[in-house]
Coordinates of C-alpha atoms in Angstrom, one line a residue:
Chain A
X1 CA 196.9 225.3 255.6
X2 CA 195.9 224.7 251.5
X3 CA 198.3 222.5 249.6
X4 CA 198.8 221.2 246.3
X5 CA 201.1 218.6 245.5
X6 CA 202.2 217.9 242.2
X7 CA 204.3 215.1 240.4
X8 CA 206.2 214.4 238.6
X9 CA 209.3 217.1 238.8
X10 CA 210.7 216.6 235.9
X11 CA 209.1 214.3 232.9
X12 CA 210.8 213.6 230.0
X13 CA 208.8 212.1 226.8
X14 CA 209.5 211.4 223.2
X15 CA 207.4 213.3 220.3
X16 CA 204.2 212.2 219.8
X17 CA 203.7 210.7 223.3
X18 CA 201.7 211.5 225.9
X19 CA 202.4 212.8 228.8
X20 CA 200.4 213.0 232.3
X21 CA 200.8 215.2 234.9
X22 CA 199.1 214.8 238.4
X23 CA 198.2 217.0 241.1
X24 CA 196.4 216.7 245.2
X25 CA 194.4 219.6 247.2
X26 CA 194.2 219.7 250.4
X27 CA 191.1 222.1 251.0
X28 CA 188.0 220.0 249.9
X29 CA 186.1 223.8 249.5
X30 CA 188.6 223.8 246.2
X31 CA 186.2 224.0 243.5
X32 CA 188.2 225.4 240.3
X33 CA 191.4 224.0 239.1
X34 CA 193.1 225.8 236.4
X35 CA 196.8 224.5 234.5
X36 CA 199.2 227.3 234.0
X37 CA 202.4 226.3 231.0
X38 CA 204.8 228.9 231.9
X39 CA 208.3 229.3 229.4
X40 CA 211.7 230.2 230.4
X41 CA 211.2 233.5 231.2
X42 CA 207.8 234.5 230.4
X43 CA 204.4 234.4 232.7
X44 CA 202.4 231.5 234.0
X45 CA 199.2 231.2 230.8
X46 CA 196.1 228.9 231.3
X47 CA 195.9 226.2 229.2
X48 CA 192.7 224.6 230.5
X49 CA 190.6 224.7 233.4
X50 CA 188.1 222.3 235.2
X51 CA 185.3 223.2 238.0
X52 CA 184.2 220.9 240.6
X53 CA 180.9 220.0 239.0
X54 CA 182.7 218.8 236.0
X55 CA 184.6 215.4 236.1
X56 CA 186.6 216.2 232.6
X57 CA 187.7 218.6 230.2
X58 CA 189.2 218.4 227.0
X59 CA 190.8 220.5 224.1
X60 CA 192.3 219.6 221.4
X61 CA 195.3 217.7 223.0
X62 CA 195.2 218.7 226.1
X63 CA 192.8 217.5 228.6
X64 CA 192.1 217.2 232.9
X65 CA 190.5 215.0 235.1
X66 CA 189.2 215.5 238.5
X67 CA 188.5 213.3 241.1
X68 CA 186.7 215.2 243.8
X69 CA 186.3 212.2 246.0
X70 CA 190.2 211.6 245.9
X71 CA 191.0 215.1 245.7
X72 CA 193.3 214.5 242.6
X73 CA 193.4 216.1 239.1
X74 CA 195.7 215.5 236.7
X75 CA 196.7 217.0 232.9
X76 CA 196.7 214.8 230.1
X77 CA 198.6 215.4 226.7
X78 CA 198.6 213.7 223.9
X79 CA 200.8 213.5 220.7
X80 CA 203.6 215.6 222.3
X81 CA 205.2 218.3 220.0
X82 CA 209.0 219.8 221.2
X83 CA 207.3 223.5 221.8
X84 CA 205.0 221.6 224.6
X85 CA 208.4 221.6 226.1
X86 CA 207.9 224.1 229.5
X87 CA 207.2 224.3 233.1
X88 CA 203.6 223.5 234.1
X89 CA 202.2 224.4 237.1
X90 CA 198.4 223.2 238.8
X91 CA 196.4 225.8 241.1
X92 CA 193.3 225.0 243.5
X93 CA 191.4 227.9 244.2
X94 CA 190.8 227.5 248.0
X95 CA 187.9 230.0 249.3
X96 CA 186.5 232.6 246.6
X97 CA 189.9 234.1 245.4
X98 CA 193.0 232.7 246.5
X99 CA 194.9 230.0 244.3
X100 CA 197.6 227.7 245.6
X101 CA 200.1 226.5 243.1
X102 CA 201.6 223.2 243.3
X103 CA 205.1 222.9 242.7
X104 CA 205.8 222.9 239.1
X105 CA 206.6 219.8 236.5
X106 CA 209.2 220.6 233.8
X107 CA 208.1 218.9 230.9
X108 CA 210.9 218.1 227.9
X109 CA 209.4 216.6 224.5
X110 CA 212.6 215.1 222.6
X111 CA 212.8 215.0 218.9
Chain B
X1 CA 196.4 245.1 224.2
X2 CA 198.4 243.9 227.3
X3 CA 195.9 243.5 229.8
X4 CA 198.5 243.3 232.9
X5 CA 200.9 245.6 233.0
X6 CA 204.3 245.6 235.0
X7 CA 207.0 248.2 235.5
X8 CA 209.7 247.8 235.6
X9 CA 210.4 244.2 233.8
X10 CA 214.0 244.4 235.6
X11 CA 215.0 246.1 238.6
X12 CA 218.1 246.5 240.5
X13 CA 218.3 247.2 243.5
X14 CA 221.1 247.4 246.1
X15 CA 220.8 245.5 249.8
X16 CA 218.8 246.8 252.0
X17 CA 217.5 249.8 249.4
X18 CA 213.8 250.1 248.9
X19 CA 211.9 248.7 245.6
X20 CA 208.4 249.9 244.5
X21 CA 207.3 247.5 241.5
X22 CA 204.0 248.7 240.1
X23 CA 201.0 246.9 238.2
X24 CA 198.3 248.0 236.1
X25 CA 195.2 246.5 234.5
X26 CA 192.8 247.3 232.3
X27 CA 190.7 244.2 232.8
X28 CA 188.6 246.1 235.5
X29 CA 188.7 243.4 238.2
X30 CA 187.9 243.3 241.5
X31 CA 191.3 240.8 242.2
X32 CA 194.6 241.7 242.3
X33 CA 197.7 239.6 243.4
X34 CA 201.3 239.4 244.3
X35 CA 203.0 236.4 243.8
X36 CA 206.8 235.4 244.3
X37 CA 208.8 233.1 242.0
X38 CA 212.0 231.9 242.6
X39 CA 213.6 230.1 239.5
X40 CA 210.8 227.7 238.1
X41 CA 209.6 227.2 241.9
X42 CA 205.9 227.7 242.2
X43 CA 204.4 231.2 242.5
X44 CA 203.9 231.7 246.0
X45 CA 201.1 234.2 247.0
X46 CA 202.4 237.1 249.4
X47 CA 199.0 239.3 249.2
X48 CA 195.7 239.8 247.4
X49 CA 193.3 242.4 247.0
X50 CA 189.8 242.4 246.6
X51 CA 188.8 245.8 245.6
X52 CA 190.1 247.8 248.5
X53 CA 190.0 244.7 251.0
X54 CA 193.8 243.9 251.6
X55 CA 194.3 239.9 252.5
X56 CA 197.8 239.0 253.9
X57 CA 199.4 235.2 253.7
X58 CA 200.2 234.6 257.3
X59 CA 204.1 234.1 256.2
X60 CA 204.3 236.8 254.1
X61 CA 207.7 239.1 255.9
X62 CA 206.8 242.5 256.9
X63 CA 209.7 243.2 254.6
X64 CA 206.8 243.4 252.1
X65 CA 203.6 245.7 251.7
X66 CA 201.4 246.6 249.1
X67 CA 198.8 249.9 247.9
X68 CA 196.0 249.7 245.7
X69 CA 195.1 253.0 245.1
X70 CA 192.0 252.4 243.0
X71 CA 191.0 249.9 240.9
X72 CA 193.2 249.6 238.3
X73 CA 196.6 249.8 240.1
X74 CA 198.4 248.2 242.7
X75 CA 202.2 248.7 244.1
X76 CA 204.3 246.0 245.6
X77 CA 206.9 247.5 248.0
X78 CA 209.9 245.9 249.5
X79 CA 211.0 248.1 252.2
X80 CA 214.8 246.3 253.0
X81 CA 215.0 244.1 250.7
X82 CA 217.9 241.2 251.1
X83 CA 219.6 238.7 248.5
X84 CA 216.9 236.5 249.6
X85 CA 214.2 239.0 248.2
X86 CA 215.7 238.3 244.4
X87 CA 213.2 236.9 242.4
X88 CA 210.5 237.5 239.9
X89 CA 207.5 239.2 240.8
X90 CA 204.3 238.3 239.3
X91 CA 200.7 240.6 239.5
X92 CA 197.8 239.1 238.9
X93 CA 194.0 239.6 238.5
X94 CA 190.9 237.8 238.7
X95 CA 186.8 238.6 238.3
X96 CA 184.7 237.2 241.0
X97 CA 182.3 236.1 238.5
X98 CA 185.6 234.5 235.8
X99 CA 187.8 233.1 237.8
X100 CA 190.1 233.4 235.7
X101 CA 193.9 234.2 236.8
X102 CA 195.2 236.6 234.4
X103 CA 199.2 237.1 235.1
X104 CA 201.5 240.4 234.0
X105 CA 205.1 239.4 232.3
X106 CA 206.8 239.9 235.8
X107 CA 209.0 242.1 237.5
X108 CA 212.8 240.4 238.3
X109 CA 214.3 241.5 240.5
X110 CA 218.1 241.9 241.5
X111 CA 219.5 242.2 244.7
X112 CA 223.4 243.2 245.0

């Protein structure tokens, strides 16, 4: 069946570093990746998205990558602030509406 | 101007004693969702709904069913549930033509 796998776990990174996160489909029909930063307690919100016809995204400090060929995509932040601190979560979409999450990278930004 | 509505944000619920968890939207999509989350695991998809289409994950437990009475609604019911069931419950919604996932604040539940 669909799978995304997603690594690190757990990343720990000083302020003002950057920090990548990286993520593999399964399903090579995927064809819209979004990034979800969810905080203790509250629900999963899109932070940036990337389709399949698009190789890279970026928005202020955050951006993603995607490597079709590879199947990989990965998040990029830069210049790490303490409130990036959260849980963030990749989805593939895998047919027209079902989204598979991979399984979640807790990010901490020390001061 | 919440868009995704859930009720209630906390429920308790005694073993084996049945749980209705509702979610509203005013979004007017076609897509609606039920995903589990246990404690910063991944949200795992149990159902989705497109319009009245109903589209169940092969390992999603009897245990659980679901109603979309019309657009704007759909109901998550847990019929026995167990202290396995505890967890928050996240509704979702997406436009065929968006994409985007657009998630409520969650339902957490409590199983004594």
């Amino acid at each position: 069946g669909e799978n995304v796998e997603q690594h690190p776990s757990t990343l720990s990174v000083q302020e003002g570093d950057s920090a990548v996160i990286k993520c593999t489909y399964s399903d090579s029909a995927s064809n819209y990746f979004p990034w979800y930063k969810q905080e203790l307690g509250k629900r999963p919100q899109l932070i940036i998205d990337i389709r399949s016809n698009v190789g890279e995204k970026k928005d202020q400090r955050i951006a993603v990558t995607l490597n079709k060929t590879a199947k990989h995509f990965s998040l990029h932040i830069t210049e790490t602030q303490p409130e990036d601190s959260a849980v963030y979560f990749c989805a593939a979409r895998a047919g027209t509406y079902k989204y598979i999450f991979g399984t979640g990278t807790r990010l901490k930004v020390l001061a | 101007d919440a868009m995704v509505i859930q009720n209630p944000r906390y429920q308790v619920t005694q073993f084996g004693k049945p749980v209705t968890l509702s979610c509203s939207q005013t979004l007017n999509h076609n897509v609606m969702y039920w995903y589990q989350q246990k404690s910063s695991q991944a949200p795992k998809l149990l159902f989705h709904y497109y319009d009245k289409d109903f589209n169940n994950e092969a390992d999603t437990p009897d245990n659980f069913q679901s109603r979309r009475p019309n657009t704007s609604f759909c109901f998550l019911d847990i019929r026995s549930p167990g202290l396995g069931d505890a967890a928050m419950y996240l509704c979702a919604t997406s436009s065929g033509g968006a994409n985007v996932l657009t998630f409520g604040a969650g339902s957490r539940l409590t199983v004594l």
